[in-house]
PDB file of N, CA and C in Angstrom:
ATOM      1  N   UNK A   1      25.508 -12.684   3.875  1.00  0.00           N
ATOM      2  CA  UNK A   1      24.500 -11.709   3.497  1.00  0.00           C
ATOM      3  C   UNK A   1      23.790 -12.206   2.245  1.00  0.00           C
ATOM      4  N   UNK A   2      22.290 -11.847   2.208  1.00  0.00           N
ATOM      5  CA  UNK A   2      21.686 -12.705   1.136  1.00  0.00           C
ATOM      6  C   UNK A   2      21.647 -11.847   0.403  1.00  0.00           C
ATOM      7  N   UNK A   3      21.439 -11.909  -1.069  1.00  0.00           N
ATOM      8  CA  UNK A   3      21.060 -11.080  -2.283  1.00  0.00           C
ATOM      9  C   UNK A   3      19.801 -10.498  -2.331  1.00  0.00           C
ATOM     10  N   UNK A   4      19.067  -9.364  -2.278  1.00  0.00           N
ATOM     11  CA  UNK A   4      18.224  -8.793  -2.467  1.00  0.00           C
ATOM     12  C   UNK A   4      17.431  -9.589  -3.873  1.00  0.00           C
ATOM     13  N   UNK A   5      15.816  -9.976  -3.492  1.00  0.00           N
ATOM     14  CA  UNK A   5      15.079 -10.468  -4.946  1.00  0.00           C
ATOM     15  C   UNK A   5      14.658  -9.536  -5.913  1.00  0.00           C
ATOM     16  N   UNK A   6      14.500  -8.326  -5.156  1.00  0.00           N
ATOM     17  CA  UNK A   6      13.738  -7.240  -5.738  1.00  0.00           C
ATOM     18  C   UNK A   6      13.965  -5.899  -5.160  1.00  0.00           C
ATOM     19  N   UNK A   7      14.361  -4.798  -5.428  1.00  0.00           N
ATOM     20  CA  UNK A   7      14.276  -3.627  -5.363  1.00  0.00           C
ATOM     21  C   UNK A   7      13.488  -3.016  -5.644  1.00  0.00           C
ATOM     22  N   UNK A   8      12.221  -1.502  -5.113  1.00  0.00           N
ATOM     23  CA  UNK A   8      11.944  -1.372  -5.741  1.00  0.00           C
ATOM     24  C   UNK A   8      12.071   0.100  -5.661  1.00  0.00           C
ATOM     25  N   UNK A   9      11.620   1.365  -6.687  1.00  0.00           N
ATOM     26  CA  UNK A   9      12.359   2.621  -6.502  1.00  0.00           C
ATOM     27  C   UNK A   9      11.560   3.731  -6.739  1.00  0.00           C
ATOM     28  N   UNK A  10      11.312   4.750  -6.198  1.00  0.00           N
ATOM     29  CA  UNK A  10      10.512   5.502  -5.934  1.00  0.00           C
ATOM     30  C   UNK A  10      11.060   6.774  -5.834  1.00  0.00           C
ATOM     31  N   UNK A  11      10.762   7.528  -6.768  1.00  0.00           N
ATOM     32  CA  UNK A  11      11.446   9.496  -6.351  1.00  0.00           C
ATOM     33  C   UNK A  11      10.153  10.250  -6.049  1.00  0.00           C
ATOM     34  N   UNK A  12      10.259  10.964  -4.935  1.00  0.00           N
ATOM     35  CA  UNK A  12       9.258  12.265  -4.647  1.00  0.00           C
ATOM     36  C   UNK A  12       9.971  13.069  -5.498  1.00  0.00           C
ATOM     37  N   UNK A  13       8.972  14.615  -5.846  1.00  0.00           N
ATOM     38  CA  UNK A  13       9.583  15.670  -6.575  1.00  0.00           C
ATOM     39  C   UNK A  13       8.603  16.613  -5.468  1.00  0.00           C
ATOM     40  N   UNK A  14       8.928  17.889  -5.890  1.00  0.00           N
ATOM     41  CA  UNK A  14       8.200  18.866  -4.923  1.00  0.00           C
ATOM     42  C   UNK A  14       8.387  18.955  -4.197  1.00  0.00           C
ATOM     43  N   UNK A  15       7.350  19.071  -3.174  1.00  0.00           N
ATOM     44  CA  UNK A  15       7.159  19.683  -1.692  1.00  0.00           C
ATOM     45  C   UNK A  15       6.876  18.264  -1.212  1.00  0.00           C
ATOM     46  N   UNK A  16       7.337  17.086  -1.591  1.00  0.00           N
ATOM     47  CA  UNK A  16       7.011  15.728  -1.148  1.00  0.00           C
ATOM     48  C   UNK A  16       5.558  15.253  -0.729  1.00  0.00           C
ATOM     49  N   UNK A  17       5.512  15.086   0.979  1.00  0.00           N
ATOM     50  CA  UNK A  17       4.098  14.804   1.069  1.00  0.00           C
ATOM     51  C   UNK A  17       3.142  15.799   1.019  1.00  0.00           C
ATOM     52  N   UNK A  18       3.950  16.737   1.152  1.00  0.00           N
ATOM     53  CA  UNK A  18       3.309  18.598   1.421  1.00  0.00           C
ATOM     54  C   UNK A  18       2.473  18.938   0.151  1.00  0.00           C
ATOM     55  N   UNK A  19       3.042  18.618  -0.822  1.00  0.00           N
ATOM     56  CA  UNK A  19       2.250  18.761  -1.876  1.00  0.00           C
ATOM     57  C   UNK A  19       3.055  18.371  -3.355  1.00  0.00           C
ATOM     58  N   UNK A  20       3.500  17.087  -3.969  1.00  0.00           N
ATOM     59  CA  UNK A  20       4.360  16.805  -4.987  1.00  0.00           C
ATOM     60  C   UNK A  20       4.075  15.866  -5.508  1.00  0.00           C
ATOM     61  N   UNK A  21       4.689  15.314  -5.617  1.00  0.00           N
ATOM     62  CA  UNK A  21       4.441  13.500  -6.501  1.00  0.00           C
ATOM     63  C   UNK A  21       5.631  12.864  -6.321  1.00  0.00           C
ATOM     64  N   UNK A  22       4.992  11.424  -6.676  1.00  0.00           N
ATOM     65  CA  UNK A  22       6.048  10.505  -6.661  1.00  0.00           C
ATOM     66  C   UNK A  22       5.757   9.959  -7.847  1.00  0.00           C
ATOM     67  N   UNK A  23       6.906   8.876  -8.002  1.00  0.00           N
ATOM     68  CA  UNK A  23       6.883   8.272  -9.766  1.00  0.00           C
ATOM     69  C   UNK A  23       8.019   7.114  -9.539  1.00  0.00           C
ATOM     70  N   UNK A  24       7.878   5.818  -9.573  1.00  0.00           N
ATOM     71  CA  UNK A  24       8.072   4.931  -9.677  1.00  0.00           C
ATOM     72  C   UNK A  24       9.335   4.977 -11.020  1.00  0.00           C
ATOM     73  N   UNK A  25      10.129   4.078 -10.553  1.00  0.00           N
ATOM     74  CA  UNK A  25      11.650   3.817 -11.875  1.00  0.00           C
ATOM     75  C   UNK A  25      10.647   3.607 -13.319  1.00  0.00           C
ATOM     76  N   UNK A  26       9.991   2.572 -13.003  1.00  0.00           N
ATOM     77  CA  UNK A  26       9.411   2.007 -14.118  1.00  0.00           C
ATOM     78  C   UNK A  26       7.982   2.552 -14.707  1.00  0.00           C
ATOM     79  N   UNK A  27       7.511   3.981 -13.817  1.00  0.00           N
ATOM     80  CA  UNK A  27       6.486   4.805 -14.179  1.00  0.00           C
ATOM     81  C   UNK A  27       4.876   4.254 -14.133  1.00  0.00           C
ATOM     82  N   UNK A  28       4.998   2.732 -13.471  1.00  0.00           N
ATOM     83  CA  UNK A  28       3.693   2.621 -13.523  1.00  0.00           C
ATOM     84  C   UNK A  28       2.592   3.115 -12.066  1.00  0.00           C
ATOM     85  N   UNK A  29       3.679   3.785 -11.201  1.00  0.00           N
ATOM     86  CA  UNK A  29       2.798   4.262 -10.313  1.00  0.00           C
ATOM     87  C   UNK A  29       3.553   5.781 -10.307  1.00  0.00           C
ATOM     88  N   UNK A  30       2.612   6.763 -10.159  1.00  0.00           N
ATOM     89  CA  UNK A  30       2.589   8.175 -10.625  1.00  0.00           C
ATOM     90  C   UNK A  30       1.283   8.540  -9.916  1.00  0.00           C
ATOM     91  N   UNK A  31       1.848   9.826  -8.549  1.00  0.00           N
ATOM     92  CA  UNK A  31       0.456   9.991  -7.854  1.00  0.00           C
ATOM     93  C   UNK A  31       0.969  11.351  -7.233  1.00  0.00           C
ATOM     94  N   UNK A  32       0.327  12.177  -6.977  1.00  0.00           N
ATOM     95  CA  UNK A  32       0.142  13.650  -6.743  1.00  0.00           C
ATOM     96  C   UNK A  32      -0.210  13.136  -4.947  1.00  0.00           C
ATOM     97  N   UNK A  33       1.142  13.912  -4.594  1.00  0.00           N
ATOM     98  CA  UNK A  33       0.796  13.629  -3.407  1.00  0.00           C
ATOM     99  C   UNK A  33       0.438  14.964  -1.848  1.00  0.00           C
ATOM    100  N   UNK A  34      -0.473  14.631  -1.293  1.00  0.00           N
ATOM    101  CA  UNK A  34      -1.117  16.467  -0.639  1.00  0.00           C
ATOM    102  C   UNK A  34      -1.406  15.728   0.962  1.00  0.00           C
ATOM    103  N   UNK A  35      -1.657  16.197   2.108  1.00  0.00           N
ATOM    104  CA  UNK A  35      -1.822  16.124   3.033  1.00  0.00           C
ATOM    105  C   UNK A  35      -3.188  15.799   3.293  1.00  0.00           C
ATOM    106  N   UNK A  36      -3.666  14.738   4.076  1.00  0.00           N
ATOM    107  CA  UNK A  36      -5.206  14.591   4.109  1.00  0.00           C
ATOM    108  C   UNK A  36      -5.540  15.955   4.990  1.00  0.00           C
ATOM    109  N   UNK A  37      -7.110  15.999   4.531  1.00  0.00           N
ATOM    110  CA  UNK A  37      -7.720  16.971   5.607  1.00  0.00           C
ATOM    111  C   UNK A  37      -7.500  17.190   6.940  1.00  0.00           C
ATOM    112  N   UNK A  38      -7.390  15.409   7.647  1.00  0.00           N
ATOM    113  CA  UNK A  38      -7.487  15.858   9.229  1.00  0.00           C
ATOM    114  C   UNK A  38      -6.232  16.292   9.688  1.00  0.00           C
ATOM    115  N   UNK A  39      -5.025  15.860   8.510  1.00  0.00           N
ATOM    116  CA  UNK A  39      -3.590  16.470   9.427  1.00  0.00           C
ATOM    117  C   UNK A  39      -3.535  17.771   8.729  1.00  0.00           C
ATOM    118  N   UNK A  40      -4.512  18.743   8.288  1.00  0.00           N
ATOM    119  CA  UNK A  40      -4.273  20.273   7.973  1.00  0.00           C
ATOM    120  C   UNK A  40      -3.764  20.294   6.453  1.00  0.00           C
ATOM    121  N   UNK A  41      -4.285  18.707   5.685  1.00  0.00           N
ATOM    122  CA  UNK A  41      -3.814  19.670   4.659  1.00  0.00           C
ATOM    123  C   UNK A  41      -5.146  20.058   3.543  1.00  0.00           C
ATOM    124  N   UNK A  42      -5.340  20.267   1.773  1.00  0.00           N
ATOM    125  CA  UNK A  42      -6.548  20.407   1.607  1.00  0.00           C
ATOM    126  C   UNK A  42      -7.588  18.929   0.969  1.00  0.00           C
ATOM    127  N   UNK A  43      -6.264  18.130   0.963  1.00  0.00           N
ATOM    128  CA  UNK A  43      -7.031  16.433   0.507  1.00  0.00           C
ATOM    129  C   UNK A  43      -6.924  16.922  -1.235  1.00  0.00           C
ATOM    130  N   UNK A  44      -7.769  16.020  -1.847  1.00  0.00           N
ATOM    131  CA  UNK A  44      -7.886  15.756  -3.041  1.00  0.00           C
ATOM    132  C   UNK A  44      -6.697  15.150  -4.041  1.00  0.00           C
ATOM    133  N   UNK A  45      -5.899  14.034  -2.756  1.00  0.00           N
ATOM    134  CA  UNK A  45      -4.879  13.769  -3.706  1.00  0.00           C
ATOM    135  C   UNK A  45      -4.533  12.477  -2.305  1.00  0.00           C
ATOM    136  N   UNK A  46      -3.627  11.785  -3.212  1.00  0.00           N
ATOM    137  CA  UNK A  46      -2.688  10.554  -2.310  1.00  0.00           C
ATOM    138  C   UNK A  46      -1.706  11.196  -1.168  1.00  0.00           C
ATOM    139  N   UNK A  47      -2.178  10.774  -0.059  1.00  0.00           N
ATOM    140  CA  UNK A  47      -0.867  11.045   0.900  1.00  0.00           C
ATOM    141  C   UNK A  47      -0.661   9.401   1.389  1.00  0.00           C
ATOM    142  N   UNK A  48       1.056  10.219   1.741  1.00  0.00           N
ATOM    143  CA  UNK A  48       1.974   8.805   1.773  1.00  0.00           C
ATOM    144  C   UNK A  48       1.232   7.979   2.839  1.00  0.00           C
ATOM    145  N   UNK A  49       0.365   7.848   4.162  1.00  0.00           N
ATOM    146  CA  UNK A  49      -0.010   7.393   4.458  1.00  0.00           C
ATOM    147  C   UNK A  49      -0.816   6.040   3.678  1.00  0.00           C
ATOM    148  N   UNK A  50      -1.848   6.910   3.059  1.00  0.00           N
ATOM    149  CA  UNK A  50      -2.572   5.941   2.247  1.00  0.00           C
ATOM    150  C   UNK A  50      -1.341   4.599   1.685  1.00  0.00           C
ATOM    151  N   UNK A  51      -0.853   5.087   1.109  1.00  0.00           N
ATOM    152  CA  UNK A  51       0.310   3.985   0.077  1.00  0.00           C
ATOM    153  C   UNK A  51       0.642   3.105   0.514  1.00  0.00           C
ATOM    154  N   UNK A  52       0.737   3.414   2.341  1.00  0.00           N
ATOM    155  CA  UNK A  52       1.624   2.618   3.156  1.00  0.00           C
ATOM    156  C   UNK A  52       1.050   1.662   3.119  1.00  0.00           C
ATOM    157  N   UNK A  53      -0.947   1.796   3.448  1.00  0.00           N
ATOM    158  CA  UNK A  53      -1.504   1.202   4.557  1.00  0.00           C
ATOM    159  C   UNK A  53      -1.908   0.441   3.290  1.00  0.00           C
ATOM    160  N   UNK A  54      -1.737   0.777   1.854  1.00  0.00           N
ATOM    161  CA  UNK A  54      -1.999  -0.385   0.415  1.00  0.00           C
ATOM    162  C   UNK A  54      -1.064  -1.309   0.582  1.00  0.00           C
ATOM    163  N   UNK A  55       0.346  -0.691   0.488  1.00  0.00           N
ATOM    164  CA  UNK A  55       1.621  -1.731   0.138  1.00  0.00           C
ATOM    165  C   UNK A  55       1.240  -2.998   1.460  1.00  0.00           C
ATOM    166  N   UNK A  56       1.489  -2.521   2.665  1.00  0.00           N
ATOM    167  CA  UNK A  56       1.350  -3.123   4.065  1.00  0.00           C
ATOM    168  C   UNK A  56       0.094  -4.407   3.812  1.00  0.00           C
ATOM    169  N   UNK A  57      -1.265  -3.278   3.535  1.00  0.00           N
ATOM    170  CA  UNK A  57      -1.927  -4.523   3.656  1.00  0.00           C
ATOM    171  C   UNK A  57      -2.477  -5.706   2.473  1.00  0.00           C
ATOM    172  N   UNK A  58      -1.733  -5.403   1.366  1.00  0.00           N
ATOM    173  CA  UNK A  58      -1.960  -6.431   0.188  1.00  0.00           C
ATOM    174  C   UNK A  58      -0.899  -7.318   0.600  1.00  0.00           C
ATOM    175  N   UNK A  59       0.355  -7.270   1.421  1.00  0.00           N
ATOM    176  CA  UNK A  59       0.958  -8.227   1.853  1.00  0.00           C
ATOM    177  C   UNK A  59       0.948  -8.954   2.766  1.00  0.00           C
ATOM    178  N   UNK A  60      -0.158  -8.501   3.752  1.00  0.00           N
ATOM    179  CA  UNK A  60      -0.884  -9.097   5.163  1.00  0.00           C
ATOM    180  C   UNK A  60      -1.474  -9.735   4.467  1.00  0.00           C
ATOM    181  N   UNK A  61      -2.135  -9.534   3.377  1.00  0.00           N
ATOM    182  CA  UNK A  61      -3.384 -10.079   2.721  1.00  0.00           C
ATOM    183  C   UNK A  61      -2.864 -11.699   2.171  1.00  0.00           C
ATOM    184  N   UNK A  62      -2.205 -11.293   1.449  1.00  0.00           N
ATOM    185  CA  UNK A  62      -1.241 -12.193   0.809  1.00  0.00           C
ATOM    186  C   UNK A  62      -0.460 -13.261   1.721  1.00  0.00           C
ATOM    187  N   UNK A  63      -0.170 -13.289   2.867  1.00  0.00           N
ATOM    188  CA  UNK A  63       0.123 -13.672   3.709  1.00  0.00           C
ATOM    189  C   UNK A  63      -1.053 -14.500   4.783  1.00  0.00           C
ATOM    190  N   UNK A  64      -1.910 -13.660   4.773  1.00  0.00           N
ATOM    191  CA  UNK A  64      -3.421 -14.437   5.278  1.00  0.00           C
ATOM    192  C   UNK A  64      -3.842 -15.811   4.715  1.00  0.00           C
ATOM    193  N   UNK A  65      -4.031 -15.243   3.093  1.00  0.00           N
ATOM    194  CA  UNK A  65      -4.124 -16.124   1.960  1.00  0.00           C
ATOM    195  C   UNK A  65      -3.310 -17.336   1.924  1.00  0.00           C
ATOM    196  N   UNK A  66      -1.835 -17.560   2.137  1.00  0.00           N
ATOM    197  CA  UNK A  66      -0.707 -18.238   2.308  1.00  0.00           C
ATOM    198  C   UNK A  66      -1.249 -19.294   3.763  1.00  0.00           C
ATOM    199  N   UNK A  67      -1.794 -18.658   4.537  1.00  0.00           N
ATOM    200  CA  UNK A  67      -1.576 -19.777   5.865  1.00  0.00           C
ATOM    201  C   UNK A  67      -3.122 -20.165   5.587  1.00  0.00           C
ATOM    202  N   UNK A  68      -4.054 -19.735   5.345  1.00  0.00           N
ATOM    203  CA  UNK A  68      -5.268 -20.374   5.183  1.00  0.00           C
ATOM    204  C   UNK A  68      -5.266 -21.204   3.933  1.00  0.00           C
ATOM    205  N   UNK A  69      -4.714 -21.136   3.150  1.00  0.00           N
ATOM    206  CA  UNK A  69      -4.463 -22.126   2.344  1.00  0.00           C
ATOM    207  C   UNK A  69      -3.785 -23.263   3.383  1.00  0.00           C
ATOM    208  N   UNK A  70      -2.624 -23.648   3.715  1.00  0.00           N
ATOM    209  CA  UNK A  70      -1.585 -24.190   4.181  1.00  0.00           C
ATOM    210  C   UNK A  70      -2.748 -24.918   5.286  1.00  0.00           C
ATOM    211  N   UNK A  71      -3.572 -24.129   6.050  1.00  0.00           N
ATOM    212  CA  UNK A  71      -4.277 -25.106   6.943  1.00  0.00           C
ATOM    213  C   UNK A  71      -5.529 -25.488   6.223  1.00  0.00           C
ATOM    214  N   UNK A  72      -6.290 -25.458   4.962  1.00  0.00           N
ATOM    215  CA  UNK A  72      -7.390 -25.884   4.024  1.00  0.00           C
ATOM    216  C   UNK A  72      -8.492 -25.349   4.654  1.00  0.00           C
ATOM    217  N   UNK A  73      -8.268 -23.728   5.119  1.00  0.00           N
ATOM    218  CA  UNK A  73      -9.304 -22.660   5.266  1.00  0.00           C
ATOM    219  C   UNK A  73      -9.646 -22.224   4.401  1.00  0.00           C
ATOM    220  N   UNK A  74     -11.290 -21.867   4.026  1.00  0.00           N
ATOM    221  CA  UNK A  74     -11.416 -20.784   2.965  1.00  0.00           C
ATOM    222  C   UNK A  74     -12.150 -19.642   3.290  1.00  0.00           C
ATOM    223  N   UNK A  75     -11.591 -18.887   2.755  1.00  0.00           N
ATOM    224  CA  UNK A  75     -11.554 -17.167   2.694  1.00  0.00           C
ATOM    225  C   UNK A  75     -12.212 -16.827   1.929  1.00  0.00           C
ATOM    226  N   UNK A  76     -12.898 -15.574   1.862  1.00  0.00           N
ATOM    227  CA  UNK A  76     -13.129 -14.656   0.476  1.00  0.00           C
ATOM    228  C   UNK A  76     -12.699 -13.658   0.745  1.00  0.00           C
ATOM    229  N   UNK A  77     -12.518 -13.500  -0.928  1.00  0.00           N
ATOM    230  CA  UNK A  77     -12.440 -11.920  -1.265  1.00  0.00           C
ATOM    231  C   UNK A  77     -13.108 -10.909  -0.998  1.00  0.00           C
ATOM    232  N   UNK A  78     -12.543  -9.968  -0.310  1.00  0.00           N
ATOM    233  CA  UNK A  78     -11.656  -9.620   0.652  1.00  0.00           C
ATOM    234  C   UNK A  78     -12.296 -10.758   1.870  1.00  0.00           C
ATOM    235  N   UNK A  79     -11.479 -11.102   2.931  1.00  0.00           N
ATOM    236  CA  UNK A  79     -11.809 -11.620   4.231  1.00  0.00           C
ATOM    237  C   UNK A  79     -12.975 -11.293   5.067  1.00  0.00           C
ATOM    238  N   UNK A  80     -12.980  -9.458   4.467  1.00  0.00           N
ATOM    239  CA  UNK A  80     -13.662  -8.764   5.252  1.00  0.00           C
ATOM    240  C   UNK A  80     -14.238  -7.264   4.873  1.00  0.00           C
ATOM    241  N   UNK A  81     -15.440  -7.094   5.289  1.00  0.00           N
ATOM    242  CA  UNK A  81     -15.847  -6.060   4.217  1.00  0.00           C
ATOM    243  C   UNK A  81     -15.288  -4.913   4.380  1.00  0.00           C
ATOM    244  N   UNK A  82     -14.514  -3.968   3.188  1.00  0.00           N
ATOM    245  CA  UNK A  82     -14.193  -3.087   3.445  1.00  0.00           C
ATOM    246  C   UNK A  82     -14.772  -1.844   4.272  1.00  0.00           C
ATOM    247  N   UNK A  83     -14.303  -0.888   4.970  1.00  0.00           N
ATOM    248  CA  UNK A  83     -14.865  -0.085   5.647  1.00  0.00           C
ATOM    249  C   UNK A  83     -15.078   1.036   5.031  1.00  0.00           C
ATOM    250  N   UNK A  84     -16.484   1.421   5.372  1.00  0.00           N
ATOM    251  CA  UNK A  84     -17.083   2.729   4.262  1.00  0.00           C
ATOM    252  C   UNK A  84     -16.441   4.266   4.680  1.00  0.00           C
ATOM    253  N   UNK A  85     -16.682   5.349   4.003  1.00  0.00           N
ATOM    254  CA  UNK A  85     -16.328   6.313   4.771  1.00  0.00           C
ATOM    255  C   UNK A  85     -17.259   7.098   5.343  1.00  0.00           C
TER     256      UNK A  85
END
């Protein structure tokens, strides 16, 4: 079994995604978290969705970055234009 490089740690408080926050061990991420509009809730805040689809895709990203390097592709920042709302 290999040793873990990194842990990292995260407490909800509240009503969780329903309506609470989360807060990081080390406090640098701290976010009020509420249900988006389309799943019924009133928005104006982070739901765990969002977080996912950050954490997920800065490491796709990062990973993109990694093999296009490796084959002497170049990319920009971002790959691709973000999508508006």
């Amino acid at each position: 079994m290999s040793v873990p490089l990194y842990t990292a740690t995260a407490t909800p408080t509240g009503d969780g995604r329903a309506g609470g926050r989360a807060v990081t061990d080390d406090g640098l991420l701290d976010v009020t978290l509420a249900p988006p509009v389309p799943m019924g809730g009133l928005g104006g805040a982070t739901d765990p969705e969002q977080l996912l689809a950050a954490g997920w895709s800065s490491c796709f990203h990062s990973a993109l970055k990694l093999v296009a390097s490796q084959r002497k592709v170049s990319l920009s920042t971002p790959p691709w234009p973000p999508r508006s709302r």
